[in-house]
Short mmCIF file of C-alpha atoms and ligand atoms in Angstrom, two decimals:
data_model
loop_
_atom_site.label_atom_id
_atom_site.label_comp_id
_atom_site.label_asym_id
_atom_site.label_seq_id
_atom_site.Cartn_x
_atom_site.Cartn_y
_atom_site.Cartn_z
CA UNK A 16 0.00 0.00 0.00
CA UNK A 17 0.69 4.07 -0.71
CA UNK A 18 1.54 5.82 2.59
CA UNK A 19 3.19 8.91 2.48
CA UNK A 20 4.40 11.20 5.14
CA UNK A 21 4.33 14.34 2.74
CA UNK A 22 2.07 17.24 2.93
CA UNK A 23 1.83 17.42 -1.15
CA UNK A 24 4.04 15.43 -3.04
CA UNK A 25 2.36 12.35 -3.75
CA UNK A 26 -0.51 13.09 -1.96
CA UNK A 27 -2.46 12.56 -5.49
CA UNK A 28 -1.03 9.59 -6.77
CA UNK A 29 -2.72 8.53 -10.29
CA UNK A 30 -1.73 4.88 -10.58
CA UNK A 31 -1.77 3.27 -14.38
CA UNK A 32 -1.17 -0.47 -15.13
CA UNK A 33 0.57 0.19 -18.29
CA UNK A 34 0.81 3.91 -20.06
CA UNK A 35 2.76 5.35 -23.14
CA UNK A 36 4.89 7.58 -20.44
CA UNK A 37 3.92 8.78 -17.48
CA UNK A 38 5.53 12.07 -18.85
CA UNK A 39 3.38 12.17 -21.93
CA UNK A 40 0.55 10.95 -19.69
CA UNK A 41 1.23 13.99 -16.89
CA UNK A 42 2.15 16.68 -18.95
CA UNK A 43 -1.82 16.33 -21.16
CA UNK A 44 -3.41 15.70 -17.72
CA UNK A 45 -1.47 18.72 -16.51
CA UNK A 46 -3.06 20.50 -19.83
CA UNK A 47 -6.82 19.44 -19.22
CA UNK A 48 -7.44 18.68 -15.73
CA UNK A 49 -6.60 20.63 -12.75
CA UNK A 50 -4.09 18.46 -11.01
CA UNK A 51 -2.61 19.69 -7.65
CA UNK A 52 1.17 20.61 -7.45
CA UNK A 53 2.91 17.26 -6.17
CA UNK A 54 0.45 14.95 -8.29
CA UNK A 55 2.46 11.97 -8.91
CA UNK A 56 1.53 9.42 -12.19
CA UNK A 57 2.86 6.04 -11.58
CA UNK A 58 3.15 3.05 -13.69
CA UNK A 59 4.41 -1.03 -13.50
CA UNK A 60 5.10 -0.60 -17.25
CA UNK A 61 5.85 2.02 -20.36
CA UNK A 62 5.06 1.89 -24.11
CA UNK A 63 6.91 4.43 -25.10
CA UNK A 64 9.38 5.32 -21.97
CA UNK A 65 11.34 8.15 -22.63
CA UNK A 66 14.74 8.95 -21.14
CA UNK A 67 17.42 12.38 -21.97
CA UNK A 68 18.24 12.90 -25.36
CA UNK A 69 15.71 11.67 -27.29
CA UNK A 70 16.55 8.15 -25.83
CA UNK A 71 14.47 4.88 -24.76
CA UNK A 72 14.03 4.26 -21.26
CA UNK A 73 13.88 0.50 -20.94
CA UNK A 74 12.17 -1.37 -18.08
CA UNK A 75 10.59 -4.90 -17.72
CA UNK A 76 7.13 -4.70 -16.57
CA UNK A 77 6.26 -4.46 -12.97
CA UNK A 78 10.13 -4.28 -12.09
CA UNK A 79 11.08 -0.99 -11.31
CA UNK A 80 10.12 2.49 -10.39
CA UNK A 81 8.78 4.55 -13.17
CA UNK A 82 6.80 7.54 -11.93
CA UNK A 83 6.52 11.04 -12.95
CA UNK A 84 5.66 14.20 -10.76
CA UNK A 85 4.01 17.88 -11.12
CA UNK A 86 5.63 20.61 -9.85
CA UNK A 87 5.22 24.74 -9.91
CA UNK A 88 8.58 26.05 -9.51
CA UNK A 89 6.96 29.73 -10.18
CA UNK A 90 9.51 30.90 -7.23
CA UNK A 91 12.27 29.71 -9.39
CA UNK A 92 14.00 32.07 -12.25
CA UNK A 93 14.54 30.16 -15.44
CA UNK A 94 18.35 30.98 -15.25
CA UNK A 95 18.59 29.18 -12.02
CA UNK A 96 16.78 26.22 -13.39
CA UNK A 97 19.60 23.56 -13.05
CA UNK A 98 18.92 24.14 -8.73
CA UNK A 99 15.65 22.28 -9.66
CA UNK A 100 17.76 19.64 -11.60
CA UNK A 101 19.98 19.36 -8.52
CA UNK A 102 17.16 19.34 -5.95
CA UNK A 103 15.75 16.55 -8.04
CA UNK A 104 19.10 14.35 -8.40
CA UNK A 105 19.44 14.50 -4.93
CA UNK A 106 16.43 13.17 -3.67
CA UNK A 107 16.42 10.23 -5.96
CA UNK A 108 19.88 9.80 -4.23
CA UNK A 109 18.93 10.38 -0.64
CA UNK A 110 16.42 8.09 -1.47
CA UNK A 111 18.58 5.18 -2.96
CA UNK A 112 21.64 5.74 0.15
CA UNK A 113 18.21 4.51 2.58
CA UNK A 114 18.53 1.05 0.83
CA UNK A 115 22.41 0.85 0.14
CA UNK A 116 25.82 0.85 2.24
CA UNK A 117 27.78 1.74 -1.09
CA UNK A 118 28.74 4.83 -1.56
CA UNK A 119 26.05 6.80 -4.63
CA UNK A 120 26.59 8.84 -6.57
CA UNK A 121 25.00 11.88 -9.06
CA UNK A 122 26.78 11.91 -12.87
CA UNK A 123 26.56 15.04 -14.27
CA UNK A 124 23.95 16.45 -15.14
CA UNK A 125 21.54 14.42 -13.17
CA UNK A 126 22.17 10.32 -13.56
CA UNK A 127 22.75 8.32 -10.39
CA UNK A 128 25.26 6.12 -9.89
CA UNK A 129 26.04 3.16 -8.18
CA UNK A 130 29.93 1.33 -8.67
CA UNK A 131 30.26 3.09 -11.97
CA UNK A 132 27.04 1.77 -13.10
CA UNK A 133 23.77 3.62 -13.46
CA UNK A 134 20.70 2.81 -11.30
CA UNK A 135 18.33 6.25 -12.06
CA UNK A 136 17.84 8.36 -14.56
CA UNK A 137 16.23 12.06 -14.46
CA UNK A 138 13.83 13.39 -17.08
CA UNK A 139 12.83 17.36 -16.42
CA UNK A 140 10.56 19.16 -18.57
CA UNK A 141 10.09 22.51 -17.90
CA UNK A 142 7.11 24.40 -19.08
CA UNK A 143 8.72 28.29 -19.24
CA UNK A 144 6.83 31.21 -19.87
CA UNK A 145 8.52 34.82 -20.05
CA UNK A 146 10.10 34.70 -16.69
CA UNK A 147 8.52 32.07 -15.45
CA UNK A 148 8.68 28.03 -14.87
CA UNK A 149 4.79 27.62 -14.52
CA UNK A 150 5.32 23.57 -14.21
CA UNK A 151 8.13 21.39 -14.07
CA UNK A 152 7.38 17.37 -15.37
CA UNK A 153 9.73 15.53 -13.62
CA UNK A 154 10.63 11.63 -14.75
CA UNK A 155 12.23 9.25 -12.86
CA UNK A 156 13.50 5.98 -13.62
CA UNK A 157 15.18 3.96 -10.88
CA UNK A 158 15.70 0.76 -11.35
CA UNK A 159 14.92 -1.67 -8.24
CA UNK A 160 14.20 -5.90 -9.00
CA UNK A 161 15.72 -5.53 -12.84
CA UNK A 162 18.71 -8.12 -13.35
CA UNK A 163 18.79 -8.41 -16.66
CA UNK A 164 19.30 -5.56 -19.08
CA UNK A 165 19.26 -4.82 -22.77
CA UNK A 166 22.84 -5.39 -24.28
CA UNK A 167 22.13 -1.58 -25.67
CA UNK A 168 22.47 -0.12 -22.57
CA UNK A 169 25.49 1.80 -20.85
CA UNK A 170 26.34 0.13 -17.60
CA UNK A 171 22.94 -0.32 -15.93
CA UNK A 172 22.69 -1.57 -12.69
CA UNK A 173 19.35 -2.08 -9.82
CA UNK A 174 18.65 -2.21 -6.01
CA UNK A 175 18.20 -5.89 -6.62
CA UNK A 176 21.83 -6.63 -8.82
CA UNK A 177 23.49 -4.92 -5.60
CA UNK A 178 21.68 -6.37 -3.12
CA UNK A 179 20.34 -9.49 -4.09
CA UNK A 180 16.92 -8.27 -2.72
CA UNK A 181 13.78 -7.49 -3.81
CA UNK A 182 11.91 -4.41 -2.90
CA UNK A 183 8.92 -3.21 -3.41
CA UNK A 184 8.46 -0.22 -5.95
CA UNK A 185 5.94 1.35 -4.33
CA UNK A 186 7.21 1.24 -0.69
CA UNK A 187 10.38 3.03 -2.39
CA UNK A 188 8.48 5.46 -4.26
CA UNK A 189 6.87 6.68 -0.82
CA UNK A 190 10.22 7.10 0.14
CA UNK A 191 11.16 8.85 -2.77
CA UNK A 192 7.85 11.38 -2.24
CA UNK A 193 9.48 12.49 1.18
CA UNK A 194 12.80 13.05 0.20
CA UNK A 195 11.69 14.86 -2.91
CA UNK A 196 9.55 17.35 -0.91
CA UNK A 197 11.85 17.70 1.57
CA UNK A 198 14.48 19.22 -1.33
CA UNK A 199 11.66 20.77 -3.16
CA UNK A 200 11.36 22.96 0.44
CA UNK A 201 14.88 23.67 0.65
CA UNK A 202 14.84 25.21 -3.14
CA UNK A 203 11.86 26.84 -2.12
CA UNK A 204 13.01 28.45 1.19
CA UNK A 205 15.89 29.38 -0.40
CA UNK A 206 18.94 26.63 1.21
CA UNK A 207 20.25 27.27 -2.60
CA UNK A 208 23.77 26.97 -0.80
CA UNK A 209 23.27 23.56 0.80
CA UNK A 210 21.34 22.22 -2.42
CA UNK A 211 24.73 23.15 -4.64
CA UNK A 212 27.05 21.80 -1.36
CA UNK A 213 25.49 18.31 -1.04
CA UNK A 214 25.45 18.07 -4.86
CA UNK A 215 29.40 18.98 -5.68
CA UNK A 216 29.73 16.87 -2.31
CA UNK A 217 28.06 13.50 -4.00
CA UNK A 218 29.34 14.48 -7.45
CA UNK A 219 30.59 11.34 -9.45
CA UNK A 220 34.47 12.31 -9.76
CA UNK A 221 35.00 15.57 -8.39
CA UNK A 222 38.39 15.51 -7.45
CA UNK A 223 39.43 12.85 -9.13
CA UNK A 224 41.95 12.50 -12.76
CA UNK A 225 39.69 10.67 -15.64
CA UNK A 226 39.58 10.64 -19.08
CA UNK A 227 36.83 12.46 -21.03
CA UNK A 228 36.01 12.41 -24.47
CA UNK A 229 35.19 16.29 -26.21
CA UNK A 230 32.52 15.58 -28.53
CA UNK A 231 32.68 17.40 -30.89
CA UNK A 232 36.36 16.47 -32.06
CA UNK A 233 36.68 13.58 -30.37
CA UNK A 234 39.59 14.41 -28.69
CA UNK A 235 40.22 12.72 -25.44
CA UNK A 236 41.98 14.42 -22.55
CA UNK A 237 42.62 13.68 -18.83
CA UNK A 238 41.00 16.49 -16.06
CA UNK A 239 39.62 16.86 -12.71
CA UNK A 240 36.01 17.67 -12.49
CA UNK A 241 35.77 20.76 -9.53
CA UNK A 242 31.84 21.36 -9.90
CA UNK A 243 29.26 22.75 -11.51
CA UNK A 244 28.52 26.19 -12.38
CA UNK A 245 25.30 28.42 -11.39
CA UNK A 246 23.71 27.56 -14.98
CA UNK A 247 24.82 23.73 -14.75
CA UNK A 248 27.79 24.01 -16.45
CA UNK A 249 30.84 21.66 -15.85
CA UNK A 250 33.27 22.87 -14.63
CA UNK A 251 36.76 20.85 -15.67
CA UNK A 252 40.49 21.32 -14.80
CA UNK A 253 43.51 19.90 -16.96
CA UNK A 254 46.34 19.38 -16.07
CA UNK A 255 47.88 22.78 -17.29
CA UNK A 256 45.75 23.52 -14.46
CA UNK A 257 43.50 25.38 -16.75
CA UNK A 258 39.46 25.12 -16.49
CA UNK A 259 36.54 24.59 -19.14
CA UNK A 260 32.95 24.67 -19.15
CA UNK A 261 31.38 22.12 -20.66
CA UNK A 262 27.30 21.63 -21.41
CA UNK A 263 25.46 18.80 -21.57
CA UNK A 264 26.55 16.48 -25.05
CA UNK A 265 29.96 18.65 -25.08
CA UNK A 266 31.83 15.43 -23.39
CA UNK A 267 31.51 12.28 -22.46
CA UNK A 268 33.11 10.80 -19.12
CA UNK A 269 35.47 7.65 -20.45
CA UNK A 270 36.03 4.62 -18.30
CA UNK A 271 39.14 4.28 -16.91
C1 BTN B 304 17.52 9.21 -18.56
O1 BTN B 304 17.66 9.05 -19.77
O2 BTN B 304 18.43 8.99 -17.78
C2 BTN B 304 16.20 9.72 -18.01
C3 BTN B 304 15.24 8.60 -17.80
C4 BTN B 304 13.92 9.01 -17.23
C5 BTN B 304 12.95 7.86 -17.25
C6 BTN B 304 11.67 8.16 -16.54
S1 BTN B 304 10.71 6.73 -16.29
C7 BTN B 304 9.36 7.69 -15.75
C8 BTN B 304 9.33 8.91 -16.64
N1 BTN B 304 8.56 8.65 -17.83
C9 BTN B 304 9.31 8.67 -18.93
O3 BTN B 304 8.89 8.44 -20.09
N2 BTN B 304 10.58 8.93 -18.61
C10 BTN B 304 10.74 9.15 -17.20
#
């Protein structure tokens, strides 16, 4: 059963045995009906799951977390956006370190990972009007009793490949509603400072020398990620000791 201890998020839970995308589904609810913020859509399977990039999000039926929740970041300038991608990223991982002694951590720009392998994925689609966010669609993907993965995809990994355990998805996405508000009200009451602290602090290889791949030219170099910039930039460090900013598709993270 559903029990959250949230005052909004997930309080409206629209549950859906099988749906296109609970993305596609929110986002023409969001259009016709008058949903509450915090409404959460919820599914055990997706048609037509979609992930960043124009990418398929893969997930065996009844498996895994798949939900997808309304939010009205009005409070929240469009050039400071990226705080809601980092609010977002982490909850999922506040939510994951509840059922895992391994260290987790958030990819840039908002994948989490798990021993270099990915266990959640972020979708954010922001409605924007002048100045404005007027609703934010946010996807999540986090995969939980999935062992076995298409051979087409990078690295993924679940709660259940770690573990050996099973969980159950929607005991986890309860847990996922509370942390989620509980970022949502640090965004909102302005704890912008700890929301970009805790994400540089839980960033996958800050700190550390790896190889990354410029995409454009394909040239590979070695750097040290330091963080993130106010707009969600990456912010990189060769070894000259000199730093780039890199957006999202502008390089790829190699594996060492
Ligand atoms: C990624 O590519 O990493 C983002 C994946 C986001 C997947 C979730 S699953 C629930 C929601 N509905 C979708 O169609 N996508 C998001």
């Amino acid at each position: 059963m559903f029990k959250t201890n949230t005052t909004f998020i997930g309080k409206v839970l629209i549950e859906l045995s099988e749906v296109d995308s609970t993305s596609t589904y929110l986002q023409s609810r969001n259009s016709t009906d008058n949903l509450p913020e915090g409404a959460v859509v919820y599914t055990a399977f997706q048609t037509k799951g979609k992930g960043q990039r124009g990418n398929v999000w893969e997930s065996e039926k009844g498996k895994n977390l798949l939900a997808s929740i309304l939010l009205f970041p009005k409070f929240l300038p469009p050039k400071y956006s990226f705080l809601l991608n980092m609010a977002v990223a982490l909850a999922v991982r506040d939510t994951i370190v509840k059922y895992l002694p391994e260290p987790v951590s958030i990819k840039w720009p908002n994948d989490i990972w798990v021993n270099e392998r990915k266990i959640a994925g972020i979708l954010l689609q922001n409605a924007i009007t002048m100045s404005t966010i007027n609703s934010s669609i946010v996807g999540i993907g986090l995969n939980i009793n999935q062992t076995v993965f298409s051979e087409s995809l990078k690295e993924p990994t679940s709660l259940k490949s770690i573990t050996g355990k099973e969980f159950s998805p929607l005991d986890i996405l309860a847990v996922l509603c509370h942390y989620l508000e509980v970022r949502y009200l640090e965004l909102r009451s302005e704890k912008v400072e700890k929301i970009r602290l805790d994400y540089k602090n839980n960033l996958l290889g800050r700190n550390v020398q790896r190889l990354f791949k410029v995409t454009s030219t394909g040239e590979i170099f070695s750097g040290i990620i330091r963080g993130v910039n106010s707009e969600g930039l990456l912010i990189t460090e060769d070894s000259n000791g000199s730093k780039k900013r890199w957006r999202m598709k502008e390089i790829e993270f190699l594996r060492e």
